[in-house]
Short mmCIF file of C-alpha atoms in Angstrom, two decimals:
data_model
loop_
_atom_site.label_atom_id
_atom_site.label_comp_id
_atom_site.label_asym_id
_atom_site.label_seq_id
_atom_site.Cartn_x
_atom_site.Cartn_y
_atom_site.Cartn_z
CA MET A 1 55.32 -88.04 113.97
CA SER A 2 58.64 -89.86 114.82
CA GLY A 3 56.73 -91.72 117.45
CA THR A 4 54.28 -93.02 114.98
CA ARG A 5 56.94 -94.04 112.66
CA ALA A 6 58.73 -95.90 115.53
CA ALA A 7 55.43 -97.76 116.45
CA ALA A 8 54.73 -98.66 112.87
CA ALA A 9 58.37 -100.01 112.75
CA ALA A 10 57.76 -102.02 115.76
CA ALA A 11 54.59 -103.45 114.70
CA ALA A 12 56.04 -104.40 111.27
CA ALA A 13 58.96 -106.12 113.00
CA ALA A 14 56.61 -108.03 115.37
CA ALA A 15 54.51 -109.20 112.33
CA ALA A 16 57.67 -110.36 110.44
CA THR A 17 58.94 -112.36 113.44
CA ALA A 18 55.52 -114.08 113.93
CA ALA A 19 55.43 -115.01 110.16
CA SER A 20 58.88 -116.37 110.17
CA ASN A 21 58.42 -118.39 113.24
CA ASP A 22 55.16 -120.03 113.08
CA ARG A 23 53.68 -119.00 109.65
CA ALA A 24 50.91 -117.07 111.43
CA PRO A 25 48.69 -114.85 109.11
CA HIS A 26 49.44 -111.04 109.15
CA PRO A 27 46.66 -109.06 110.70
CA ALA A 28 46.15 -107.25 107.37
CA ALA A 29 46.29 -110.49 105.24
CA ALA A 30 43.39 -111.08 102.79
CA ALA A 31 41.04 -113.99 103.39
CA GLY A 32 42.12 -117.17 101.55
CA GLY A 33 45.57 -117.95 100.15
CA GLY A 34 47.68 -120.78 99.19
CA GLY A 35 49.10 -123.86 101.01
CA GLY A 36 51.40 -123.76 103.78
CA GLY A 37 49.27 -121.37 105.94
CA LEU A 38 50.96 -117.97 104.67
CA LYS A 39 48.19 -115.79 103.31
CA ARG A 40 48.76 -112.87 100.86
CA LEU A 41 49.21 -109.44 102.22
CA ARG A 42 46.72 -106.80 100.92
CA SER A 43 47.39 -103.00 101.33
CA GLU A 44 44.39 -101.36 102.96
CA PRO A 45 44.32 -97.61 102.78
CA GLY A 46 44.54 -96.04 106.33
CA GLY A 47 44.82 -92.55 107.65
CA ASN A 48 43.82 -89.29 106.03
CA ARG A 49 42.01 -88.59 102.80
CA VAL A 50 42.39 -85.54 100.63
CA THR A 51 39.71 -83.23 99.63
CA VAL A 52 39.97 -82.13 96.01
CA VAL A 53 38.65 -78.86 94.45
CA LEU A 54 38.55 -78.77 90.58
CA GLY A 55 37.38 -76.53 87.85
CA ALA A 56 34.50 -78.16 85.82
CA GLN A 57 34.62 -75.76 82.74
CA TRP A 58 37.23 -73.65 80.99
CA GLY A 59 38.48 -72.04 84.32
CA ASP A 60 37.50 -68.88 86.24
CA GLU A 61 34.66 -70.77 87.95
CA GLY A 62 35.38 -69.46 91.43
CA LYS A 63 37.70 -72.25 92.78
CA GLY A 64 39.62 -69.88 94.93
CA LYS A 65 36.62 -68.97 96.68
CA VAL A 66 35.48 -72.53 97.42
CA VAL A 67 39.07 -73.29 98.49
CA ASP A 68 39.24 -70.38 100.73
CA LEU A 69 35.85 -71.51 102.33
CA LEU A 70 37.15 -75.11 102.98
CA ALA A 71 40.67 -73.90 104.02
CA THR A 72 39.19 -72.21 107.15
CA GLU A 73 39.14 -75.73 108.62
CA ALA A 74 42.02 -77.37 106.69
CA ASP A 75 45.52 -78.26 108.20
CA LEU A 76 47.15 -78.56 104.95
CA VAL A 77 46.46 -76.89 101.32
CA CYS A 78 48.23 -78.00 98.34
CA ARG A 79 48.62 -76.78 94.74
CA CYS A 80 49.45 -79.95 92.56
CA GLN A 81 50.02 -78.63 88.98
CA GLY A 82 50.50 -75.87 86.58
CA GLY A 83 52.04 -72.46 87.74
CA ASN A 84 51.42 -68.82 88.00
CA ASN A 85 49.24 -69.02 84.74
CA ALA A 86 46.44 -69.66 87.16
CA GLY A 87 44.49 -66.76 88.80
CA HIS A 88 42.32 -67.27 91.90
CA THR A 89 40.35 -64.50 93.49
CA VAL A 90 39.44 -64.47 97.10
CA VAL A 91 37.51 -61.80 99.08
CA VAL A 92 37.92 -61.91 102.90
CA ASP A 93 36.59 -59.24 105.26
CA GLY A 94 36.06 -56.91 102.35
CA LYS A 95 39.70 -57.25 101.06
CA GLU A 96 40.32 -58.98 97.63
CA TYR A 97 43.16 -61.18 97.01
CA ASP A 98 44.54 -62.53 93.70
CA PHE A 99 46.62 -65.54 93.92
CA HIS A 100 48.61 -66.92 90.99
CA LEU A 101 51.11 -69.38 92.47
CA PHE A 102 50.23 -69.59 96.16
CA PRO A 103 47.44 -71.89 97.22
CA SER A 104 44.37 -69.83 98.14
CA GLY A 105 44.53 -71.40 101.54
CA ILE A 106 47.61 -69.23 102.32
CA ILE A 107 45.22 -66.71 104.04
CA ASN A 108 44.43 -69.40 106.80
CA THR A 109 47.14 -68.62 109.34
CA LYS A 110 46.73 -72.21 110.83
CA ALA A 111 47.20 -74.03 107.66
CA ILE A 112 50.38 -75.14 105.98
CA SER A 113 50.47 -74.55 102.12
CA LEU A 114 52.31 -76.86 99.90
CA ILE A 115 53.35 -76.01 96.32
CA GLY A 116 53.62 -79.30 94.38
CA LEU A 117 55.38 -77.67 91.53
CA ARG A 118 58.33 -63.91 106.87
CA ASP A 119 55.01 -65.12 108.62
CA TRP A 120 53.92 -66.83 105.39
CA GLU A 121 57.23 -68.26 104.88
CA LYS A 122 56.90 -70.39 107.95
CA ARG A 123 53.65 -71.69 106.58
CA LEU A 124 54.77 -72.39 102.86
CA ILE A 125 56.32 -75.71 101.77
CA ILE A 126 57.88 -76.05 98.18
CA SER A 127 58.33 -79.60 96.88
CA ASP A 128 61.99 -80.46 95.85
CA ARG A 129 60.64 -82.01 92.74
CA ALA A 130 58.91 -78.78 91.40
CA HIS A 131 60.32 -77.60 88.17
CA VAL A 132 61.67 -74.13 87.98
CA VAL A 133 60.31 -71.75 85.46
CA PHE A 134 63.09 -69.31 84.12
CA ASP A 135 62.85 -65.88 82.57
CA PHE A 136 63.77 -67.28 79.17
CA HIS A 137 60.96 -69.86 79.38
CA GLN A 138 58.51 -66.78 79.62
CA ALA A 139 60.35 -65.02 76.70
CA VAL A 140 59.96 -68.22 74.58
CA ASP A 141 56.32 -68.44 75.60
CA GLY A 142 55.77 -65.23 73.89
CA LEU A 143 57.99 -65.91 71.03
CA GLN A 144 56.12 -69.28 70.21
CA GLU A 145 52.88 -67.19 70.04
CA VAL A 146 54.29 -64.73 67.59
CA GLN A 147 55.56 -67.83 65.46
CA ARG A 148 52.26 -69.58 65.52
CA GLN A 149 50.43 -66.58 64.49
CA ALA A 150 52.76 -65.92 61.59
CA GLN A 151 52.76 -69.60 60.33
CA GLU A 152 49.07 -70.55 61.01
CA GLY A 153 47.23 -67.44 61.40
CA LYS A 154 46.17 -68.14 64.92
CA ASN A 155 47.76 -68.72 68.33
CA ILE A 156 47.04 -70.87 71.30
CA GLY A 157 46.21 -67.68 73.58
CA THR A 158 48.74 -68.70 76.21
CA THR A 159 49.13 -66.54 79.20
CA LYS A 160 52.95 -66.11 78.45
CA LYS A 161 54.05 -67.01 81.79
CA GLY A 162 56.38 -69.76 80.65
CA ILE A 163 54.45 -72.81 81.79
CA GLY A 164 54.31 -74.53 78.31
CA PRO A 165 57.99 -74.31 77.63
CA THR A 166 58.88 -75.33 81.27
CA TYR A 167 56.70 -78.60 80.64
CA SER A 168 58.32 -78.93 77.42
CA SER A 169 61.74 -78.74 79.17
CA LYS A 170 60.40 -81.42 81.51
CA ALA A 171 59.24 -83.85 78.84
CA ALA A 172 62.56 -83.52 76.94
CA ARG A 173 64.45 -84.38 80.47
CA THR A 174 66.42 -80.93 80.21
CA GLY A 175 64.34 -79.33 82.78
CA LEU A 176 65.85 -78.11 86.15
CA ARG A 177 64.01 -78.82 89.51
CA VAL A 178 64.19 -77.12 92.82
CA CYS A 179 66.42 -80.00 94.19
CA ASP A 180 68.85 -79.14 91.47
CA LEU A 181 68.82 -75.65 92.41
CA LEU A 182 69.64 -76.40 96.11
CA SER A 183 72.33 -79.10 95.34
CA ASP A 184 75.59 -78.41 93.50
CA PHE A 185 75.23 -74.89 92.00
CA ASN A 186 78.26 -75.48 89.73
CA GLU A 187 76.31 -78.49 88.06
CA PHE A 188 73.14 -76.48 88.11
CA SER A 189 74.87 -73.50 86.44
CA SER A 190 76.17 -75.79 83.63
CA ARG A 191 72.81 -77.36 83.00
CA PHE A 192 71.13 -73.97 83.03
CA LYS A 193 73.63 -72.68 80.51
CA ASN A 194 72.99 -75.64 78.16
CA LEU A 195 69.26 -75.23 78.33
CA ALA A 196 69.66 -71.50 77.74
CA HIS A 197 71.88 -72.25 74.67
CA GLN A 198 69.32 -74.90 73.42
CA TYR A 199 66.49 -72.16 73.29
CA LYS A 200 68.74 -69.51 71.93
CA SER A 201 69.68 -71.82 69.00
CA MET A 202 65.76 -72.33 68.35
CA PHE A 203 65.07 -68.62 68.70
CA PRO A 204 67.90 -66.36 67.53
CA SER A 205 66.40 -63.32 68.82
CA LEU A 206 66.10 -64.57 72.34
CA GLU A 207 68.42 -62.68 74.78
CA VAL A 208 69.45 -64.39 78.03
CA ASP A 209 71.60 -62.68 80.64
CA THR A 210 72.98 -66.00 81.80
CA GLU A 211 75.43 -64.67 84.58
CA GLY A 212 72.87 -62.20 85.73
CA GLN A 213 70.29 -64.86 85.93
CA LEU A 214 72.55 -67.33 87.83
CA LYS A 215 73.33 -64.66 90.23
CA LYS A 216 69.74 -64.05 91.09
CA LEU A 217 68.92 -67.74 91.23
CA LYS A 218 71.89 -68.37 93.75
CA ALA A 219 70.22 -65.79 96.13
CA TYR A 220 66.72 -67.34 95.49
CA ALA A 221 68.12 -70.72 96.42
CA GLU A 222 69.25 -69.47 99.75
CA LYS A 223 65.86 -67.66 100.36
CA ILE A 224 63.68 -70.67 99.68
CA ARG A 225 66.00 -73.45 101.24
CA PRO A 226 64.17 -73.36 104.55
CA MET A 227 60.86 -73.97 102.74
CA VAL A 228 61.94 -76.95 100.76
CA ARG A 229 61.07 -80.45 101.48
CA ASP A 230 60.91 -83.90 99.90
CA GLY A 231 57.31 -83.48 98.73
CA VAL A 232 56.45 -87.24 98.45
CA TYR A 233 57.64 -87.82 102.11
CA PHE A 234 55.90 -84.83 103.26
CA MET A 235 52.56 -85.90 101.84
CA TYR A 236 53.10 -89.54 103.02
CA GLU A 237 53.64 -88.34 106.52
CA ALA A 238 50.44 -85.99 106.31
CA LEU A 239 48.33 -88.95 105.05
CA HIS A 240 49.66 -91.42 107.62
CA GLY A 241 50.27 -89.14 110.80
CA SER A 242 47.81 -87.54 113.08
CA PRO A 243 44.46 -86.78 111.88
CA LYS A 244 44.45 -83.75 109.38
CA LYS A 245 42.11 -82.07 106.86
CA ILE A 246 44.04 -81.79 103.72
CA LEU A 247 42.74 -79.85 100.94
CA VAL A 248 44.08 -79.95 97.16
CA GLU A 249 43.48 -76.97 95.05
CA GLY A 250 43.52 -77.63 91.30
CA ALA A 251 44.47 -74.85 88.90
CA ASN A 252 43.01 -74.19 85.43
CA ALA A 253 39.96 -76.69 84.73
CA ALA A 254 38.82 -79.96 83.04
CA LEU A 255 38.35 -78.55 79.51
CA LEU A 256 41.82 -77.02 79.69
CA ASP A 257 43.43 -80.48 80.51
CA ILE A 258 46.41 -81.28 78.27
CA ASP A 259 44.86 -84.68 77.54
CA PHE A 260 41.08 -84.31 77.92
CA GLY A 261 40.63 -80.57 77.27
CA THR A 262 39.72 -78.85 73.97
CA TYR A 263 43.10 -79.65 72.41
CA PRO A 264 45.18 -77.78 71.26
CA PHE A 265 43.70 -74.80 73.11
CA VAL A 266 44.52 -76.04 76.67
CA THR A 267 47.08 -75.58 79.34
CA SER A 268 50.27 -77.90 79.70
CA SER A 269 49.26 -79.81 82.73
CA ASN A 270 46.81 -82.36 83.84
CA CYS A 271 44.18 -80.22 85.64
CA THR A 272 41.66 -83.17 86.25
CA VAL A 273 41.63 -85.52 89.17
CA GLY A 274 44.69 -87.57 87.91
CA GLY A 275 46.99 -84.61 88.23
CA VAL A 276 46.58 -84.66 91.91
CA CYS A 277 48.21 -88.07 92.15
CA THR A 278 50.94 -87.52 89.70
CA GLY A 279 51.55 -83.86 90.94
CA LEU A 280 51.71 -84.65 94.71
CA GLY A 281 52.86 -88.32 94.64
CA ILE A 282 50.04 -89.68 96.50
CA PRO A 283 48.06 -92.98 95.81
CA PRO A 284 44.66 -92.89 94.29
CA GLN A 285 42.88 -94.41 97.18
CA TYR A 286 43.70 -91.63 99.44
CA ILE A 287 41.50 -89.28 97.38
CA GLY A 288 38.20 -88.62 99.24
CA GLU A 289 35.74 -85.98 98.20
CA VAL A 290 36.16 -84.35 94.80
CA TYR A 291 34.21 -81.15 94.42
CA GLY A 292 33.66 -79.59 90.94
CA VAL A 293 33.29 -75.90 90.64
CA VAL A 294 30.93 -74.65 87.93
CA LYS A 295 29.89 -71.12 87.11
CA ALA A 296 26.00 -70.69 86.60
CA TYR A 297 26.80 -69.74 83.05
CA THR A 298 29.88 -70.50 80.93
CA THR A 299 33.01 -68.30 80.15
CA ARG A 300 36.22 -68.84 78.23
CA VAL A 301 39.32 -66.80 77.74
CA GLY A 302 41.03 -66.91 74.36
CA ILE A 303 40.19 -68.79 71.23
CA GLY A 304 38.89 -72.31 70.79
CA ALA A 305 35.48 -73.80 70.18
CA PHE A 306 32.70 -72.50 72.61
CA PRO A 307 29.25 -74.15 71.53
CA THR A 308 27.09 -72.01 73.91
CA GLU A 309 28.79 -68.83 73.38
CA GLN A 310 26.52 -65.71 72.99
CA ILE A 311 27.89 -62.95 70.65
CA ASN A 312 24.98 -60.77 71.39
CA GLU A 313 23.38 -58.66 74.07
CA ILE A 314 23.11 -61.75 76.36
CA GLY A 315 26.85 -62.33 76.24
CA ASP A 316 27.60 -58.74 76.77
CA LEU A 317 25.27 -58.66 79.86
CA LEU A 318 26.95 -61.63 81.33
CA GLN A 319 30.44 -60.16 80.69
CA SER A 320 29.57 -56.80 82.24
CA ARG A 321 27.43 -58.13 85.29
CA GLY A 322 29.95 -60.72 85.89
CA HIS A 323 32.97 -58.61 85.51
CA GLU A 324 34.66 -61.23 83.40
CA TRP A 325 38.08 -60.16 82.89
CA GLY A 326 41.01 -62.66 83.23
CA VAL A 327 42.69 -62.45 86.63
CA THR A 328 46.04 -63.41 85.01
CA THR A 329 45.79 -62.09 81.44
CA GLY A 330 43.42 -59.12 81.99
CA ARG A 331 41.64 -60.48 78.71
CA LYS A 332 37.94 -60.15 78.32
CA ARG A 333 36.25 -63.42 78.80
CA ARG A 334 33.87 -64.82 76.24
CA CYS A 335 30.40 -65.70 77.61
CA GLY A 336 27.54 -67.89 76.98
CA TRP A 337 24.85 -70.13 78.45
CA LEU A 338 25.61 -72.96 80.83
CA ASP A 339 26.57 -76.09 79.04
CA LEU A 340 25.63 -79.31 80.69
CA VAL A 341 27.38 -81.37 78.05
CA ILE A 342 30.71 -80.18 79.22
CA LEU A 343 29.73 -80.73 82.87
CA ARG A 344 28.75 -84.28 82.20
CA TYR A 345 31.97 -84.89 80.44
CA ALA A 346 33.94 -83.33 83.24
CA HIS A 347 32.19 -85.65 85.80
CA MET A 348 33.03 -88.67 83.70
CA ILE A 349 36.59 -87.95 84.15
CA ASN A 350 36.71 -86.63 87.55
CA GLY A 351 33.88 -88.40 89.38
CA PHE A 352 32.64 -85.38 91.25
CA THR A 353 31.03 -86.11 94.54
CA ALA A 354 29.35 -82.80 94.70
CA LEU A 355 29.26 -79.50 92.88
CA ALA A 356 29.70 -75.86 93.77
CA LEU A 357 27.43 -73.55 91.61
CA THR A 358 28.94 -69.82 91.63
CA LYS A 359 27.67 -66.61 90.36
CA LEU A 360 24.13 -67.39 90.32
CA ASP A 361 23.37 -63.70 91.12
CA ILE A 362 24.71 -62.77 87.64
CA LEU A 363 21.46 -64.33 86.16
CA ASP A 364 19.06 -62.34 88.48
CA VAL A 365 17.98 -59.88 85.90
CA LEU A 366 17.18 -62.23 82.93
CA GLU A 367 13.55 -62.83 81.88
CA GLU A 368 14.51 -66.20 80.61
CA ILE A 369 17.54 -68.60 80.90
CA LYS A 370 18.68 -71.25 78.52
CA VAL A 371 20.71 -74.32 79.42
CA GLY A 372 22.59 -76.40 76.78
CA VAL A 373 21.59 -79.92 77.43
CA ALA A 374 22.67 -82.00 74.38
CA TYR A 375 24.79 -81.63 71.13
CA LYS A 376 23.65 -82.59 67.74
CA LEU A 377 25.60 -83.58 64.58
CA GLY A 378 23.79 -83.86 61.21
CA GLY A 379 20.57 -83.54 63.21
CA LYS A 380 21.22 -86.43 65.49
CA ARG A 381 22.27 -86.24 69.19
CA ILE A 382 25.63 -87.38 70.11
CA PRO A 383 26.27 -89.06 73.41
CA TYR A 384 29.98 -88.01 73.72
CA PHE A 385 32.01 -84.78 73.88
CA PRO A 386 33.88 -84.42 70.61
CA ALA A 387 37.61 -84.54 70.86
CA ASN A 388 38.32 -82.87 67.43
CA GLN A 389 38.09 -78.93 67.47
CA GLU A 390 36.66 -78.88 63.91
CA ILE A 391 33.86 -81.19 64.81
CA LEU A 392 33.15 -79.28 68.03
CA GLN A 393 32.92 -76.19 65.98
CA LYS A 394 30.04 -77.79 64.06
CA VAL A 395 27.81 -79.16 66.68
CA GLU A 396 24.25 -77.74 67.18
CA VAL A 397 23.28 -77.13 70.72
CA GLU A 398 19.92 -78.24 72.07
CA TYR A 399 18.69 -75.83 74.64
CA GLU A 400 16.07 -76.07 77.51
CA THR A 401 14.64 -72.76 78.37
CA MET A 402 13.74 -71.79 81.74
CA PRO A 403 11.99 -68.82 83.41
CA GLY A 404 14.26 -66.32 85.03
CA TRP A 405 13.48 -65.27 88.74
CA LYS A 406 14.06 -61.47 88.26
CA THR A 407 14.88 -61.07 91.97
CA ASP A 408 17.99 -60.05 93.72
CA THR A 409 19.74 -63.09 95.22
CA THR A 410 22.86 -61.44 96.69
CA SER A 411 21.52 -61.38 100.23
CA ALA A 412 20.49 -64.96 100.34
CA ARG A 413 22.22 -66.98 102.91
CA LYS A 414 20.32 -70.21 102.96
CA TRP A 415 18.33 -72.22 100.55
CA GLU A 416 14.95 -70.98 101.59
CA ASP A 417 16.18 -67.41 100.83
CA LEU A 418 16.47 -68.29 97.08
CA PRO A 419 13.49 -67.56 94.78
CA PRO A 420 11.66 -70.80 93.69
CA LYS A 421 12.60 -70.43 90.10
CA ALA A 422 16.45 -70.15 91.15
CA GLN A 423 15.96 -73.31 93.10
CA ASN A 424 14.42 -75.07 90.19
CA TYR A 425 17.47 -73.92 88.09
CA ILE A 426 19.78 -75.47 90.56
CA ARG A 427 17.75 -78.77 90.74
CA PHE A 428 17.74 -79.01 86.83
CA VAL A 429 21.53 -78.80 86.72
CA GLU A 430 21.72 -81.57 89.42
CA ASN A 431 19.38 -83.70 87.67
CA HIS A 432 21.07 -83.56 84.26
CA VAL A 433 24.65 -83.87 85.54
CA GLY A 434 23.72 -86.54 88.34
CA VAL A 435 25.73 -84.72 91.01
CA ALA A 436 24.34 -82.89 94.03
CA VAL A 437 25.13 -79.12 94.39
CA LYS A 438 26.67 -78.41 97.75
CA TRP A 439 27.20 -74.75 97.70
CA VAL A 440 25.59 -72.05 95.67
CA GLY A 441 27.39 -68.60 95.34
CA VAL A 442 25.57 -65.39 95.12
CA GLY A 443 28.42 -62.88 95.41
CA LYS A 444 32.09 -62.36 95.84
CA SER A 445 32.71 -62.88 99.61
CA ARG A 446 33.15 -65.91 101.57
CA GLU A 447 29.86 -65.29 103.34
CA SER A 448 27.91 -65.31 99.99
CA MET A 449 28.34 -69.13 99.76
CA ILE A 450 25.19 -70.91 100.57
CA GLN A 451 25.85 -74.41 101.92
CA LEU A 452 22.96 -76.94 101.13
CA PHE A 453 24.26 -79.95 103.01
#
C-alpha cells in the first residue's frame, strides 16, 4: 500500500504544479466553473465498496449465517457498533459457533476481522477508538434494571452486558477508549478511578475492586496492543488500496435502533445503515450492497410492543420448531406472524438492495400462514410505523392469509426444489416490501442457504 500512497502523492503534486503554472483544469474537475479557467474540484468515490448485512426486525434473524456465507469470499469483515450484547450463531461442517463480540467472519482464515468498537490474533484488528466496557458497567446495567422495576414496575429487558452504561459514559465524555488504555497508564488509571467513583456515588451498593481491575486492565493492554490500529486510517487504506471484498456485519436490528427502533425498548447503538459510517469512520458513498436479513416469521426478546405476536398454539409451535431462545440471554423469544409493516419501515431507513429470508422451513407444517400487511388505528389504515409505544400497542393488524405448503423444505438447495406455495410466499414478501429476496434459508448450516440470483 505504501507504493499506492506514493503514486497518489506524486499525482497530486503534479496536478498542483499544473494548476499553479497554467491554470489547467484538474483531471477530476467538474464541468463548468467560474472565470480564470480554474474549475472546481469534485470528489468522486473510487476504490472498494463495503457490503453491509443488517437485521430487519428485532434481531435473531440469522445475520450470522448470512455473514458467514458472504465471508467465505471476503478479505475484511467488520463489526461497527454495539458489543457482546449481540449473539450470532453460525454452523459450519456440523459444528455450531456462537459469536458475541467477534465478527462472524472470524471463521474464515483468509479474512481479517475488525472490531469497530494465537492464529486468530493475527487476523483480528481492534480500532483504537473503540470504547472499553468495564466490569462496573455490567454491574450498573443490572442495578439500573432493578431500579426501573422498582420505580416503574417494568424494565427495559437489557442483556446486562454493560453496553447501555458504556454508551452513557461515551455521551457524557467520561468514557475510556482503547487508545487511552494503550497510552499513559497513569492517566488512564486516574480517569478510571474517577469514572468508578462517579458510578459508586450514583449506586451506593456498587462494589468496585479498583486496584484489582487496573491490574487486569494493564495485562489486557499488553495482550491486545499488537492488534490495535487507527481504525479510520485502516479503513481508508482498505477502501483505497488493492481490490478487496469488504463485509460489514451489523449487530442487533432496525427495530432495536436507539433512534428508529421501538424506543425505549431498544439497544444503545445505531444498528441501521447510518451506524456503519459513524462506527467505522467511512463516507456514505463507499457503501455498496445493503442486505436486510428477515426471519420468515417474527420474534422478539423481552418486553415492548409486538403487533403480530401470537400468544397461542401458533406462537408455541413457532417457538419450539424454531428453537427460539436468545443466544446471549437464554430467554425465550416471543413469536408471531411475519410483519411486513416493520419490514417496509426498515427498508425506508436502510434502503435494502436485497433480502435474505431465513427459517422458511419452520413454517413447513402449517395448514395456513398469515402475514401482517397493514396497521389500522380507529378502523383506518395508517401509512407509517408509529413512534409511540402506547399507540403501537393499540394498532389493529390487517392480515393476508396464504395456504401452507405442508412439505419438508430442509433438503431444498435451489429455487425449483421449493414447493410452489412456498415460492408464492416468498414472492408475496418481495412484492409488498419492494425488495428482491436473494437468499432463502431452510436450515441451520451454510449449505441450507438457497441463492436465487
